[in-house]
Amino acid sequence: MNELKHEGLKVLAVELPDEVLKYKMAGDFAGAAAAIERWLQRPVGEEMKTRLHFEQLFLRRLPEQFPFTAEQAVAEFAKLIPDFSEKDLRRVDEAGLAEWIFLNGEKHYIFNIVRNVTRVDEELARRAGTAEDEDEEKKILKETIADIKANKSVTWDFKVQETTRLADDLFQPGMKLKVHLPVSAELFQTSDVKVTSWSEGMSVIDPPDAPFRSICFEDTLQENREFYVEYEYTVTSEYHDFSREDYEACLQKSQETPEALQPYLEEQYPHIRFSPYLKSLAAEIVGYEKDPLAMARMIYDYITTKVHYSYMREYFLIPDIPQYCARNLRGDCGVQALLFITLCRICGIPAKWQSGLYAIPGYIGPHDWAMFYVAPYGWLFADPSFGGSAYRDGDEERRKFYFGNLDPFRVTANNAFQQNFASPKQFLPVDPYDNQTGEMESDKCGFGKDDMIQTSSILFARRREA
């Protein structure tokens, strides 16, 4: 599939021939693959051919994402909940908490089903002994939110290290490798970014305002080794309570021009598209409301209270992410953020993507969230997945905070969705929609997540005193 390129992703909006789709939905992936070969020989358009080539890749990757039969899924749960039964699986299945596909005539469940279900099902969380209590992370968040609200603004300084290394069994002496590691951009809440250290082979560091900011390495290796980058940055979290005083203070801010905002009102195929269902859902959510801030809040309220959090298959394997979220009422941080962005744009509210890492003392990992524009406040934040987590905990104060505001624990490497790297990749990226943990390719092929050993580490995180 080396002919597949990032620019071709828009064809995921093209519907498959019925024959291919019927085989796939029945779980006959071999039949679907054979049907694709037949259709590639027929006089269809080039976009359909590209869509069929993408589907060939999907058919190979999907079984890896859904490895468990019902019997195996029960056995996986039983490792944590010894008395877990088929009846339990049927209950969570019917509640829409267990994602599955048909494969060879039977249901196969997603690889992270145990983690998914015990996160959102109170009964199973209790039986597993994983019911969420007041842990250290939530304590830090609650204290930080209180700090932001009390002081109207707080500033934190961070230092992070990112590393990646090709798996030893894939390395061959003389390999020419190209590596992209994410680096914090310097936009909106983030300032004073300094790239302080990096490994051999660095070819370019993107400008501070690059939409997909990364450091690129190109090197020919005789022995396998790690690529790394270290960088420092500052995050300032400002508080909006949307009071009269807040409104009047923001009147002094410079405003974006309509021309600058226009791209954030448009469709962006294959995912940000204004489907009939999403347009009707947006109209149902906002009703007769015309105020942009109120509409954005209604969209946020809908997602945080109606969509349950679910770890996902690879985004690349979902042809229309916001539609998936709206149809199934489940999704992780990026899936929920894309639904928020799409519904906002449908309602005429400029909205955009941010992502990178959630980096809090004691934990660091990939995360996605959204921004939306309302005058006179300017660009505001929305994190539906953090808001939804607060809703599940019964913490309304925390849920409300993540509409318009954001904690400082963010490495913002990506300020747009589905962009190209400034130093282009030859092969399709592992994640074609953003860069959170790094990409690697040789001059002959690209490498997947399981082919690389990747780490992100917080070297320091401290609040700056006023």
C-alpha atoms as one frame of an Amber mdcrd trajectory, in Angstrom:
protein
   0.000   0.000   0.000   2.975   2.325  -0.402   1.074   4.185  -3.149  -1.406
   5.521  -0.576  -0.710   9.133   0.332  -1.885  11.536   3.016  -3.517  13.733
   0.384  -5.799  10.872  -0.649  -7.591  10.613   2.694 -10.549  12.648   1.460
 -11.691   9.624  -0.559 -12.729   7.907   2.677 -15.983   9.806   2.125 -16.579
   7.743  -1.041 -19.035   4.895  -0.442 -17.813   1.384  -1.214 -19.492  -0.786
  -3.852 -22.370  -2.738  -2.299 -20.661  -6.065  -2.987 -17.564  -5.099  -0.977
 -19.605  -3.596   1.840 -21.887  -6.651   2.158 -18.945  -9.037   2.491 -17.283
  -6.736   5.033 -20.386  -6.277   7.195 -20.953 -10.050   7.175 -17.426 -10.520
   8.506 -16.194 -12.236   5.351 -13.011 -10.227   4.942 -11.559 -12.696   2.434
 -14.685 -12.276   0.317 -14.419  -8.493   0.617 -10.744  -8.576  -0.439 -11.588
 -10.709  -3.476 -14.439  -8.349  -4.399 -12.056  -5.382  -4.195  -9.699  -7.070
  -6.653 -12.598  -7.517  -9.079 -13.700  -3.913  -8.712 -10.188  -2.602  -9.293
 -10.382  -4.168 -12.774 -13.651  -2.406 -13.607 -14.095   1.059 -15.191 -14.578
   2.978 -11.932 -13.161   6.446 -11.276  -9.711   7.037  -9.815 -11.150   8.177
  -6.484 -13.035   4.902  -6.147  -9.857   2.974  -6.927  -7.995   4.887  -4.234
 -10.860   4.240  -1.808 -10.639   0.511  -2.602  -6.891   0.529  -1.961  -7.513
   2.136   1.444 -10.115  -0.543   2.153  -7.567  -3.264   1.434  -5.433  -1.765
   4.211  -8.453  -1.552   6.537  -9.265  -5.232   5.992  -5.748  -6.164   7.072
  -5.684  -3.951  10.172  -9.213  -4.398  11.545  -8.778  -8.003  12.753  -5.745
  -6.866  14.779  -7.948  -4.304  16.535 -10.721  -6.835  17.301  -8.933  -9.990
  18.510 -11.398 -11.485  21.029 -14.284 -13.848  20.392 -17.091 -13.723  22.966
 -15.515 -16.638  24.835 -12.102 -14.949  24.818 -13.637 -11.621  25.922 -15.245
 -13.335  28.921 -11.854 -14.880  29.750 -10.187 -11.446  29.558 -12.741  -9.979
  31.961 -12.355 -12.975  34.272  -8.694 -12.070  34.825  -9.966  -8.988  36.663
 -13.475 -10.154  37.677 -13.377 -13.919  38.376 -17.168 -14.331  38.328 -17.660
 -12.443  35.034 -20.065 -14.386  32.823 -21.583 -14.479  29.345 -24.625 -12.795
  30.880 -22.434  -9.853  31.934 -21.005  -9.586  28.446 -24.486  -9.666  26.935
 -25.602  -6.878  29.293 -22.722  -4.524  28.426 -23.136  -5.461  24.761 -26.796
  -4.466  24.773 -25.928  -1.260  26.650 -23.646  -0.267  23.764 -20.485  -0.385
  25.864 -18.741  -3.191  23.967 -17.509  -2.430  20.462 -17.327  -5.397  18.076
 -17.279  -6.429  14.428 -18.303  -9.604  12.653 -15.315 -11.712  11.614 -15.664
 -15.144  10.053 -19.262 -15.461  11.138 -18.936 -14.438  14.812 -18.543 -11.355
  16.939 -15.000 -10.209  17.681 -14.536  -7.610  20.419 -12.105  -4.675  20.501
  -8.697  -5.238  22.114  -9.304  -2.772  24.969 -12.808  -3.948  25.903 -11.978
  -4.639  29.572 -10.453  -1.201  30.116 -13.351   0.434  28.248 -16.171  -1.246
  30.092 -14.749  -1.117  33.617 -14.127   2.606  33.129 -17.778   3.470  32.492
 -19.864   0.643  34.002 -20.266   1.268  37.744 -21.216  -2.299  38.644 -18.241
  -3.870  36.876 -15.890  -1.168  38.153 -17.008  -2.052  41.684 -16.607  -5.794
  41.100 -13.176  -5.211  39.573 -12.096  -2.984  42.442 -11.336  -0.161  40.001
 -14.176   2.199  40.924 -12.723   5.683  40.610 -11.992   7.337  43.925 -10.352
  10.684  44.590  -6.960   9.832  43.096  -3.880  12.047  42.977  -4.474  13.197
  39.399  -7.994  14.431  40.122  -6.764  16.105  43.275  -4.162  18.042  41.256
  -6.797  19.013  38.674  -9.280  20.207  41.302  -6.599  22.238  43.077  -5.347
  23.730  39.814  -8.856  24.666  38.636  -9.490  26.362  41.981  -6.149  28.183
  41.612  -7.035  29.381  38.088 -10.470  30.593  39.158  -9.121  32.373  42.227
  -6.236  34.092  40.431  -7.827  34.458  36.964  -4.576  33.186  35.477  -1.802
  30.748  36.409   1.484  29.924  34.712   3.386  26.624  34.760   6.824  25.756
  33.386   7.564  22.296  31.966  10.326  20.244  30.420   9.535  17.134  28.374
  11.551  14.453  26.602  10.272  12.477  23.589  12.049   9.356  22.307  11.567
   6.717  19.644  13.565   3.695  18.494  12.961   1.115  15.817  12.381  -2.414
  17.114  15.654  -4.336  16.952  14.172  -7.203  14.922  13.272  -4.760  12.114
  16.609  -2.958  12.018  19.142  -3.656   9.286  22.619  -2.079   9.166  22.801
   0.666   6.553  19.136   1.658   7.008  18.300   5.249   6.110  15.683   6.428
   8.626  13.528   9.537   8.708  11.937  10.392  12.074   9.437  13.067  13.108
   9.166  13.691  16.866   6.549  16.198  18.111   7.647  19.453  19.727   5.404
  21.964  21.495   4.254  24.807  19.280   4.251  28.400  20.531   0.657  29.547
  20.090  -2.337  30.535  22.224  -1.680  29.292  25.786   1.934  28.189  25.148
   4.993  30.462  25.136   8.762  30.466  25.658   9.352  27.130  23.911  13.032
  26.170  23.879  14.349  23.015  22.214  17.278  22.287  24.502  18.718  18.946
  23.390  18.386  16.363  20.611  20.065  13.269  19.241  22.292  12.928  16.177
  20.901  13.309  12.701  18.668  16.356  13.239  17.807  17.933   9.894  15.220
  20.598  10.785  13.076  21.952  13.622   9.767  23.397  12.428   8.933  27.072
  13.128   7.265  27.754  16.503   3.838  28.335  14.906   3.868  25.251  12.637
   0.469  23.480  12.657   2.185  20.067  13.089   5.326  21.125  14.906   8.067
  18.519  14.937  11.798  17.961  14.837  12.876  15.877  11.871  15.861  13.499
  11.877  17.389  11.864   8.813  20.279   9.494   9.309  21.814   6.310   7.939
  22.494   3.914  10.808  24.966   1.072  11.045  23.733   0.269  14.565  20.218
   0.753  15.892  19.805   3.664  18.297  17.295   5.956  19.934  16.205   9.338
  18.568  15.219  11.920  21.164  14.363  15.573  21.736  14.038  17.604  24.938
  12.220  20.919  25.137  10.994  23.439  27.704   7.813  25.474  27.461   5.468
  27.667  29.481   1.672  27.389  29.650  -0.543  30.186  30.937  -4.139  29.241
  31.708  -6.506  32.204  31.804  -9.976  31.947  33.299 -13.221  32.941  31.608
 -16.347  32.991  33.753 -18.357  34.811  31.052 -19.501  37.444  33.530 -20.200
  41.036  32.520 -16.754  42.024  33.779 -15.150  39.228  31.760 -17.034  40.349
  28.643 -16.011  43.980  29.051 -12.365  43.054  29.658 -12.339  41.019  26.459
 -13.689  43.950  24.442 -10.155  45.316  24.574  -8.758  42.258  22.772  -8.015
  42.301  19.049 -10.476  40.268  17.008  -9.905  37.832  14.136 -11.066  38.962
  10.716 -13.866  37.075   8.933 -11.322  35.982   6.307  -9.038  34.472   8.960
 -11.956  32.599  10.541 -13.433  31.251   7.306 -11.343  28.027   7.172 -12.685
  27.084  10.613 -16.273  27.230   9.329 -15.779  24.854   6.424 -15.969  21.132
   5.860 -12.686  19.206   5.839 -13.044  15.791   4.263 -13.186  12.982   5.152
 -14.160  13.733   8.752 -15.431  17.257   9.221 -18.414  17.007   6.896 -21.908
  18.359   7.301 -23.938  15.180   6.891 -27.756  15.291   6.974 -27.792  13.566
  10.370 -25.245  15.911  11.958 -27.100  18.945  10.588 -30.377  17.685  12.036
 -28.672  16.824  15.346 -27.129  20.314  15.559 -30.526  21.908  14.911 -32.109
  19.720  17.588 -29.410  20.585  20.134 -29.452  24.377  19.692 -33.124  24.841
  18.786 -33.961  28.516  18.247 -30.839  29.790  20.026 -28.819  32.315  17.996
 -26.122  33.421  20.434 -22.834  31.690  19.436 -21.592  31.250  23.007 -24.887
  29.738  24.135 -24.970  27.409  21.114 -21.414  26.223  21.726 -22.288  25.564
  25.369 -25.376  23.547  24.354 -23.223  21.410  22.027 -20.674  20.884  24.802
 -23.430  19.981  27.268 -24.859  17.424  24.846 -21.532  15.670  24.270 -20.405
  15.683  27.901 -23.702  14.277  29.181 -24.757  11.944  26.344 -21.528  10.465
  24.910 -19.663   7.934  27.029 -15.886   7.690  26.923 -14.487   4.740  24.994
 -10.957   3.865  23.937 -11.023   3.448  20.179  -9.682   1.457  17.290  -7.111
   3.378  15.218  -8.668   6.604  13.918  -7.409   5.662  10.486  -9.884   2.749
  10.495 -12.942   4.998  11.011 -14.022   6.619   7.718 -16.133   9.358   9.401
 -15.161   9.993  13.027 -17.772  12.618  14.110 -20.573  10.609  12.490 -19.346
   7.501  14.326 -19.511   9.379  17.623 -22.974  10.798  16.990 -24.405   7.469
  15.788 -22.922   5.338  18.565 -22.750   7.866  21.443 -19.238   6.782  22.326
 -15.709   7.949  21.633 -12.408   8.968  23.173 -10.979  12.485  23.483 -10.312
  13.088  19.787 -13.579  11.536  18.624 -15.549  13.772  20.996 -13.493  16.831
  20.035 -14.180  16.254  16.336 -17.913  15.948  16.964 -17.806  19.232  18.900
 -15.844  20.934  16.116 -18.149  19.667  13.373 -21.379  20.606  15.186 -19.972
  24.063  15.959 -19.070  24.663  12.323 -22.522  23.519  11.211 -23.970  26.167
  13.564 -21.693  28.868  12.148 -19.236  28.876  15.068 -15.548  28.742  14.024
 -13.901  25.720  15.640 -10.531  24.000  15.400  -8.394  21.136  16.687  -5.563
  21.020  19.204  -3.672  17.964  20.395  -0.413  16.646  21.726   0.138  15.377
  25.240  -1.585  15.669  28.589   1.410  16.169  30.891   0.585  16.307  34.588
   2.953  15.416  37.447   2.852  11.640  37.616   1.380  10.998  34.152   1.958
  11.873  30.489   0.090  10.572  27.441  -1.590  11.589  24.152  -4.656  13.814
  24.316  -6.898  15.872  21.988  -9.245  18.811  22.606 -10.950  21.636  20.720
 -11.045  25.411  20.370 -13.918  27.623  19.251 -14.152  31.317  18.460 -16.675
  33.729  19.963 -16.273  37.519  19.959 -15.184  39.381  22.013 -13.527  36.513
  23.932 -11.541  35.296  20.946 -10.426  31.675  20.762 -11.729  29.609  23.686
 -11.091  26.003  24.735 -13.424  23.050  25.049 -12.392  19.628  26.288 -15.500
  17.405  26.027 -13.792  14.234  27.253 -12.525  15.918  30.441 -15.965  17.463
  30.873 -17.588  14.054  30.405 -15.260  12.510  32.991 -16.298  15.207  35.468
 -19.961  14.512  34.649 -19.511  10.817  35.453 -17.912  11.817  38.767 -20.779
  14.155  39.583 -18.369  17.118  39.604 -20.375  19.855  37.886 -17.864  22.582
  38.734 -15.095  20.712  36.908 -17.399  19.887  33.966 -18.330  23.555  33.510
 -14.674  24.653  33.731 -13.700  22.728  30.584 -16.095  24.814  28.505 -14.124
  27.968  27.708 -11.097  27.042  29.826  -8.254  24.557  29.967  -5.829  23.323
  32.597  -2.122  24.076  31.967  -1.093  20.425  31.607  -0.962  20.373  27.807
   1.826  19.927  25.264   0.270  21.465  22.156   2.217  20.013  19.239  -0.703
  20.146  16.791  -2.789  23.255  16.152  -4.743  21.863  13.218  -6.231  18.574
  12.069  -5.015  16.431   9.152  -2.006  18.458   8.058   1.195  17.584   6.241
   4.590  17.692   7.904   6.756  20.630   6.909   9.429  18.034   6.018   7.210
  15.649   4.026   6.920  11.916   4.660   7.283   9.553   1.734   4.791   7.025
   3.098   1.373   7.286   4.732   1.764   8.297   8.420   0.909   5.880  11.218
  -1.553   8.543  12.381  -2.563  10.618   9.360  -4.477  13.152  11.467  -1.898
  14.470  13.940   1.493  13.709  15.491   1.507  12.932  19.212   4.204  10.304
  19.743   6.295  10.302  16.566   6.580   8.853  13.070   9.347   6.799  11.467
  10.056   5.502   7.978  12.946   4.114   5.962  13.591   4.807   2.302  11.688
   1.583   1.548   8.645   1.566   3.913   6.822   3.235   6.763   6.714   1.754
  10.275   3.673   1.221  12.492   3.210   1.883  16.208   4.086  -1.685  17.100
   7.339  -1.353  15.139   8.619   1.465  17.352   9.492   1.820  21.032   8.263
   5.282  22.010   8.336   7.152  25.317   7.298  10.573  26.607   8.641  11.796
  29.957   8.099  14.874  32.127  11.490  16.096  33.297   9.985  18.860  35.410
   6.613  20.562  35.986   6.229  23.483  38.364   3.881  26.376  38.947   5.431
  29.777  38.482   4.851  32.061  41.446   3.105  35.336  40.749
